Coordinates of C-alpha atoms in Angstrom, one line a residue:
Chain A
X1182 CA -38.9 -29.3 26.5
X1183 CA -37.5 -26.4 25.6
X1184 CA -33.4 -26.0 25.8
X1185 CA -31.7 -23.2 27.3
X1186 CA -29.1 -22.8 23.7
X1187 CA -32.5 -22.7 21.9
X1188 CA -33.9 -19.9 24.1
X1189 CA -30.6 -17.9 23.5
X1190 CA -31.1 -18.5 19.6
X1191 CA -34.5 -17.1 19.7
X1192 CA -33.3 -14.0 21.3
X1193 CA -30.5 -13.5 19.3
X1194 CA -32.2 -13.8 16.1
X1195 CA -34.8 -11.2 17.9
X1196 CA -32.4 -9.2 18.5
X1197 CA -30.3 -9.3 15.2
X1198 CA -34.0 -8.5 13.6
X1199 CA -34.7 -5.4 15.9
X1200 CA -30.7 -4.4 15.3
X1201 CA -31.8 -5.3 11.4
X1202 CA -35.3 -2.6 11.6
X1203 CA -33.0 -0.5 13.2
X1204 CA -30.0 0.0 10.4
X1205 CA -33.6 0.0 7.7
X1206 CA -35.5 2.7 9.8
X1207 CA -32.1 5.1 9.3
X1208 CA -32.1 4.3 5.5
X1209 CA -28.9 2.2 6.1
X1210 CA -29.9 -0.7 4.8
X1211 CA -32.5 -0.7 1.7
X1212 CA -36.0 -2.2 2.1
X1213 CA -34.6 -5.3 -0.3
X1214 CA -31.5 -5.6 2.3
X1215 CA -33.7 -5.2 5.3
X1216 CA -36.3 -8.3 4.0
X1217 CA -33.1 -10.3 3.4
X1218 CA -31.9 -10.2 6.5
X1219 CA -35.4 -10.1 8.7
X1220 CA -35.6 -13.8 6.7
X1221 CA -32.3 -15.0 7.9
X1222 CA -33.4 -14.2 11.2
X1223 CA -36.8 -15.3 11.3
X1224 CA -35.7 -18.7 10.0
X1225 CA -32.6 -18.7 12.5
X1226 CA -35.5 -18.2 15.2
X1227 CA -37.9 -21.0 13.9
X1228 CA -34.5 -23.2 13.4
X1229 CA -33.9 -22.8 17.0
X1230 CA -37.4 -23.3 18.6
X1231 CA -37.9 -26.2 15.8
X1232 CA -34.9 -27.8 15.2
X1233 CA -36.2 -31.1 13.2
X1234 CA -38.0 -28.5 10.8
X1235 CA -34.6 -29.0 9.2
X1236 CA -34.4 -33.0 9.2
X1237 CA -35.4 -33.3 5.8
X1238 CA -33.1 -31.0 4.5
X1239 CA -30.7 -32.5 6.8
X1240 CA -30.7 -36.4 5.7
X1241 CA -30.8 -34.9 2.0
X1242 CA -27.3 -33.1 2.5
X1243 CA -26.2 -36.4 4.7
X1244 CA -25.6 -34.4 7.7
X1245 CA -26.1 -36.0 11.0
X1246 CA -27.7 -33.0 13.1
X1247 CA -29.9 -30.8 12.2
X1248 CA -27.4 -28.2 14.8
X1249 CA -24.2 -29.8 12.5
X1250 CA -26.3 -28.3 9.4
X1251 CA -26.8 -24.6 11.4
X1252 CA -23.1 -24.4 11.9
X1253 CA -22.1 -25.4 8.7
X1254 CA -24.4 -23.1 6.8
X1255 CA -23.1 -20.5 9.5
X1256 CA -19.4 -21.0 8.4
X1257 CA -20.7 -20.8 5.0
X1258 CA -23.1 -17.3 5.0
X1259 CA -19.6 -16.4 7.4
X1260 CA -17.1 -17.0 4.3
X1261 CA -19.0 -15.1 1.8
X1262 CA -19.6 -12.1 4.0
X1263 CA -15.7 -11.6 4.8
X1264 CA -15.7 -11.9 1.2
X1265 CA -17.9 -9.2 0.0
X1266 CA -16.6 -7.3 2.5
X1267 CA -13.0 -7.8 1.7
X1268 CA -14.1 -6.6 -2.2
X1269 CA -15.8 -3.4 -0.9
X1270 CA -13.3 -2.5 1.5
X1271 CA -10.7 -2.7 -1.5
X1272 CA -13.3 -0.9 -3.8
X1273 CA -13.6 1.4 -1.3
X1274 CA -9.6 2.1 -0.4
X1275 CA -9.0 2.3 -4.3
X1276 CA -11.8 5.2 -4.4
X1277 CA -10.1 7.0 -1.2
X1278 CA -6.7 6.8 -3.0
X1279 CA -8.1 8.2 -5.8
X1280 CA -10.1 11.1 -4.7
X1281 CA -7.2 11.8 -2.3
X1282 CA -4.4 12.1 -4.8
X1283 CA -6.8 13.8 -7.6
X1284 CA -7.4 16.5 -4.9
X1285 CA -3.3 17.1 -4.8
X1286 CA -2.9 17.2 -8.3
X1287 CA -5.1 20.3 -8.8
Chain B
X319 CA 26.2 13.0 -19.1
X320 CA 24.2 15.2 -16.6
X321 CA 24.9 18.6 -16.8
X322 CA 23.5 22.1 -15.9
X323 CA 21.4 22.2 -19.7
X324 CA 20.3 19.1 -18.9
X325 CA 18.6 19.5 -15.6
X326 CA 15.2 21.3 -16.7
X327 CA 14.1 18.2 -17.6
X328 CA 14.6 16.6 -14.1
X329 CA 12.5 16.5 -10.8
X330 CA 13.1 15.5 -7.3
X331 CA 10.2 13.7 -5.6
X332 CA 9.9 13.5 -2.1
X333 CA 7.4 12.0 0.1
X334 CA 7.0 13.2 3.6
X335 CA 5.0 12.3 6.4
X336 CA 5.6 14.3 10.0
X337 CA 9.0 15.4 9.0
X338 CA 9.1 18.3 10.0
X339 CA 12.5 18.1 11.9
X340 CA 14.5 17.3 8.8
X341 CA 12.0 18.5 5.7
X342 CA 13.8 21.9 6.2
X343 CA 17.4 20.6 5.9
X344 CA 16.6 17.7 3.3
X345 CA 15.3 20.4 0.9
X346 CA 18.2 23.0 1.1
X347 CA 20.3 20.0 0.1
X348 CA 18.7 18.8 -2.7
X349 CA 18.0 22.4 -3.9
X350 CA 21.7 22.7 -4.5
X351 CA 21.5 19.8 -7.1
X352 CA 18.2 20.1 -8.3
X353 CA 15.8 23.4 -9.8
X354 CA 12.7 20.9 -10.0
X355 CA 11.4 19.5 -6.6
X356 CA 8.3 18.1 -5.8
X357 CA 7.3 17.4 -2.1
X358 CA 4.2 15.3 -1.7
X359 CA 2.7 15.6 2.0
X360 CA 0.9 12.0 3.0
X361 CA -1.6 13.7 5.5
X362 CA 0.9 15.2 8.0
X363 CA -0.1 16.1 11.1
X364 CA 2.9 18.7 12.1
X365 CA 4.2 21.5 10.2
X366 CA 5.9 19.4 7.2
X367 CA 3.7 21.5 4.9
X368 CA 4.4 24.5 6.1
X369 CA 8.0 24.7 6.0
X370 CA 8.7 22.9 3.0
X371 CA 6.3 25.6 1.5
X372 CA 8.8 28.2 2.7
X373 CA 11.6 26.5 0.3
X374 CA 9.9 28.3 -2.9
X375 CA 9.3 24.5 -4.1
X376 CA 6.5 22.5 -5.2
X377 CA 3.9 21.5 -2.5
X378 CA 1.3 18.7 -3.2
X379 CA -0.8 17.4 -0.4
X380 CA -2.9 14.3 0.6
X381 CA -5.5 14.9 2.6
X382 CA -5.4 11.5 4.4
X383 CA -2.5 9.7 4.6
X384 CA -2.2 6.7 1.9
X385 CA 1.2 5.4 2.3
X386 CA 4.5 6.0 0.7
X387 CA 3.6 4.3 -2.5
X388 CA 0.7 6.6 -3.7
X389 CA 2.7 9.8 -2.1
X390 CA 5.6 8.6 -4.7
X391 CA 3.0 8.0 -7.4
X392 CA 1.4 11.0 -6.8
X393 CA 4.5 13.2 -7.2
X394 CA 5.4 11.4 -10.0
X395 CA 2.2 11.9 -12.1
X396 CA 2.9 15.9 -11.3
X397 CA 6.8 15.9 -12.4
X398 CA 5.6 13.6 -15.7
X399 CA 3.2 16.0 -16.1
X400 CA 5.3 19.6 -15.5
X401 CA 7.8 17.8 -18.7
X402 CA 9.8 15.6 -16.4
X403 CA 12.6 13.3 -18.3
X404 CA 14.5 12.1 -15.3
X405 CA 12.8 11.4 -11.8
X406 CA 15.0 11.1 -8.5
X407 CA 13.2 9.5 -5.7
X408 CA 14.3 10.6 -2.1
X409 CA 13.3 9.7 1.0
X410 CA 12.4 13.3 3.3
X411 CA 14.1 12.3 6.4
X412 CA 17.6 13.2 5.7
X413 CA 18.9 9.3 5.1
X414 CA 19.5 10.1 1.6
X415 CA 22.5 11.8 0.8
X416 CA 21.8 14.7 -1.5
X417 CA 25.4 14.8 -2.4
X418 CA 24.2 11.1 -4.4
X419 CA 22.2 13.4 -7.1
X420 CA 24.5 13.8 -9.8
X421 CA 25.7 10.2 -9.8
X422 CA 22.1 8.5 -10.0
X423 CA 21.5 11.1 -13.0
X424 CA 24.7 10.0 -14.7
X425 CA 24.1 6.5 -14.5
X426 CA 20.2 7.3 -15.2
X427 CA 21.1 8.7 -18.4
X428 CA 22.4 5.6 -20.0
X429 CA 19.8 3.1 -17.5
X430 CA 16.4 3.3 -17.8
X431 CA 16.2 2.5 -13.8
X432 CA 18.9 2.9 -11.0
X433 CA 18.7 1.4 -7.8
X434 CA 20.2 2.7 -4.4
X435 CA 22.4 0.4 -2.3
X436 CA 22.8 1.4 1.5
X437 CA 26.1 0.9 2.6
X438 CA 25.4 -1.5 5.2
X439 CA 27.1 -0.5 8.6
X440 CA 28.4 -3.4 10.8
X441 CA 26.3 -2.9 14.0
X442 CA 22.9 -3.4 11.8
X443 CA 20.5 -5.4 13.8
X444 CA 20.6 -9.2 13.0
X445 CA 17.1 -8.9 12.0
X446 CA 17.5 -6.9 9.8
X447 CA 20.7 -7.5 8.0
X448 CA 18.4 -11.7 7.6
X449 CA 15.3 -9.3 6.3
X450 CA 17.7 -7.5 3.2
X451 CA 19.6 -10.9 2.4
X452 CA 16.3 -12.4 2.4
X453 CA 14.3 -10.1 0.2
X454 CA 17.4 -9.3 -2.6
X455 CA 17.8 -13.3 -2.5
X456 CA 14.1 -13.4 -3.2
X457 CA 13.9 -11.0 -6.1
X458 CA 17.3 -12.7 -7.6
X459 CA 15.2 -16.1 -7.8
X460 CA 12.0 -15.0 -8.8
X461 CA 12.8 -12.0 -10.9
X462 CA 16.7 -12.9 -12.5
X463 CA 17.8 -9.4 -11.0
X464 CA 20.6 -9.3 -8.7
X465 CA 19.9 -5.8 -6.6
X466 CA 22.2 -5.2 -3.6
X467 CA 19.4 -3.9 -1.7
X468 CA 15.7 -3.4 -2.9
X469 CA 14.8 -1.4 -0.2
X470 CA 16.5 1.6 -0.5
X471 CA 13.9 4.3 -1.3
X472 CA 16.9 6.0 -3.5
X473 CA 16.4 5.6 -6.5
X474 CA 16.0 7.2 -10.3
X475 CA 13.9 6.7 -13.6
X476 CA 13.2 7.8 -16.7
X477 CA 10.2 9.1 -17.9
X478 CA 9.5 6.0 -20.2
X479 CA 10.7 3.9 -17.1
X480 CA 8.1 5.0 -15.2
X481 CA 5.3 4.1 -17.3
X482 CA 6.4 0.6 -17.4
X483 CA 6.8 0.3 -13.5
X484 CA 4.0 2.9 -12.4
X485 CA 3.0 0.5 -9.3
X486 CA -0.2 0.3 -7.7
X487 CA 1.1 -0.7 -4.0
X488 CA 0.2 2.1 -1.6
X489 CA 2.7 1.5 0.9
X490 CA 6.4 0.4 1.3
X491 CA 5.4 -2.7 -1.2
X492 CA 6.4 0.2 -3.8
X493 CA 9.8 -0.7 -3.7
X494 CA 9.2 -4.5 -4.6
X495 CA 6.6 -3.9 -6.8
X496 CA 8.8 -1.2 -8.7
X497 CA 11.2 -4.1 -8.9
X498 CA 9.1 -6.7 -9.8
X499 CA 8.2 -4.5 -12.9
X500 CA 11.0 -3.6 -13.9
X501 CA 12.6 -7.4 -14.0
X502 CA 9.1 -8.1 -15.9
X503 CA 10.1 -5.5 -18.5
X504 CA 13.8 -6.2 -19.1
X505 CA 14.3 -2.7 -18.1
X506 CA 18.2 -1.7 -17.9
X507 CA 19.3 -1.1 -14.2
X508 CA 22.3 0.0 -12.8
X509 CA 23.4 0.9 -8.9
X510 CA 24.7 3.8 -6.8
X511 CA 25.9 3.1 -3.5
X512 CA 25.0 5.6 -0.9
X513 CA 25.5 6.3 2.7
X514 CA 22.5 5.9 4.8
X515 CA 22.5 8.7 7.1
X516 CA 19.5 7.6 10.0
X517 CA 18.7 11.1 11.7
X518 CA 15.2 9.6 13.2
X519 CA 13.7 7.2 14.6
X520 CA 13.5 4.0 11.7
X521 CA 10.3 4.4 10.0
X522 CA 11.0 1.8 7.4
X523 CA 10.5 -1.7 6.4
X524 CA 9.5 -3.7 9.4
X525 CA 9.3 -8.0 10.1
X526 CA 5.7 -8.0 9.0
X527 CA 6.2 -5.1 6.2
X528 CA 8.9 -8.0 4.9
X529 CA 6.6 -10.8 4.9
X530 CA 4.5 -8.7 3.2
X531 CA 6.4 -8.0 0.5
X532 CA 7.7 -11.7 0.1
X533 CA 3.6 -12.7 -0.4
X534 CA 3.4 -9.8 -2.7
X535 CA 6.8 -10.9 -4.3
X536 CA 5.1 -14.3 -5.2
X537 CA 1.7 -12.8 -6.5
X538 CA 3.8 -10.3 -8.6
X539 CA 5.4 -13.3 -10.5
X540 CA 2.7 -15.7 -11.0
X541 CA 1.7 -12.3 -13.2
X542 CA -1.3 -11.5 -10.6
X543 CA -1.1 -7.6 -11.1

């Protein structure tokens, strides 16, 4: 039997995939960037409909559920993206303050 | 001593961000004290620009606004540029007592950094009275120098000064980070005391703007910059 929380991960992985084409189709996101992500949500979908796909990997990393497993990886992949983003938005800020005051000193 | 000769080699530098109330006034002041002045506009929305350009000074201007530590740094790099020896710091919204000038050049010629004190008036909030004891206890622990007040925007340096402390805080961290450099380089410092004149509404340090600092304080010593 299917669950309703599995349903709802199907379509949100459907959804992040169509949002995903989307971002690639307006040359937002690169055609590397675009498989990358249309992976994470493709397994996310086959993770929801199939969740002891993941027992092995599960009783390897001696976690009890294969949802514990999801969540954890999901704090994980959610760490490293505030991460990269925190870098770029500093790159970013240091490039502004540059251009900006380069622009008043001429 | 500072004297008439010796003022060629000295520049004003003012920030300003939507002052345009007091830029007017501010400048007249400081033009009776001072030949070189530098205004740097942080992306003003009102006629700061405009009227500060009237006062047959120099007028840089940020296209966005950054903060008052890169307006500073900004203005700065200009006056070290045009030959500057001696650089006076001044808040633009009339707080700063032009009046101050000479004595933060006289005590600039034999420092290489003075620091403004505000002479504190009795009814200051609570708050804020806890956030200046705070902060200047802070910087006596963690950086051996005992400052009256290292918030006060009033300040002057010399040119070899402010390659040592050249900070690369954007906003009102400047002040601390100024500090924290300094203390890091055994500059020489000395103090002016000054009264605080508040024409406007308070745009300075606020509660989280303190906090701020403090973190930034800590980083700054465990020689993270």
């Amino acid at each position: 039997m299917v669950l309703g929380i599995q349903i709802v991960g199907v379509l949100f992985a459907l959804a992040m995939l169509y949002l995903s084409f989307v971002q690639f189709k307006k040359k937002n996101f690169s055609s590397h960037e675009f498989i990358f992500w249309a992976i994470l949500w493709v397994i996310i979908a086959i993770t929801s409909m199939m969740p002891e796909s993941l027992q092995k990997v599960t009783s390897a990393l001696d976690v009890s559920r294969p949802f514990d497993l999801i969540v954890l990886l999901g704090f994980v992949l959610l760490t490293l993206l505030t991460f990269l983003n925190y870098l770029q938005n500093k790159k970013n800020q240091r490039k502004v303050e540059e251009l900006v005051r380069r622009i008043a000193l001429k | 001593m500072y004297t008439e000769s010796t003022s060629t080699n000295v520049w004003i530098v003012l920030a300003a961000y939507n002052e345009e109330k007091q830029i007017g006034n501010v400048l007249r002041e400081v033009k009776k004290y001072a030949r070189n002045i530098v205004v740097v506009d942080d992306g003003s929305s009102d006629k700061t620009v405009e009227i500060a350009s009237n006062e047959n000074i120099e007028v840089l201007k940020h296209a966005v606004n950054l903060g008052k530590g890169a307006a500073v740094k900004t203005g700065c790099d200009f006056a070290i540029e045009r030959g500057a020896k001696y650089i006076v710091l001044m808040d633009s919204d009339g707080q700063h007592n032009a009046l101050d000038i000479p004595q933060f050049l006289n005590e600039v010629m034999n420092n290489d950094i003075v620091f403004g004190w505000r002479k504190q008036p009795k009814n200051m909030p609570v708050l804020l009275r806890f956030g200046n004891w705070f902060l200047t206890t802070s910087v006596a622990v963690l950086y051996g120098m005992k400052l009256k007040d290292t918030q006060c925007g009033y300040r002057a340096l010399t040119k070899e000064a402010y390659g040592k402390v050249r900070w690369s805080s954007t906003g009102y961290s400047m002040e601390s980070e100024m500090i924290a450099r300094a203390g890091k380089h055994k500059l020489s410092y000395s103090e002016v005391g000054t009264d605080t004149i508040y024409l406007d509404k308070y745009k300075g340090t606020g509660p989280i703007d303190g906090v701020k600092i403090f973190i930034n304080m800590l980083i700054w010593r465990l020689g993270w910059f």
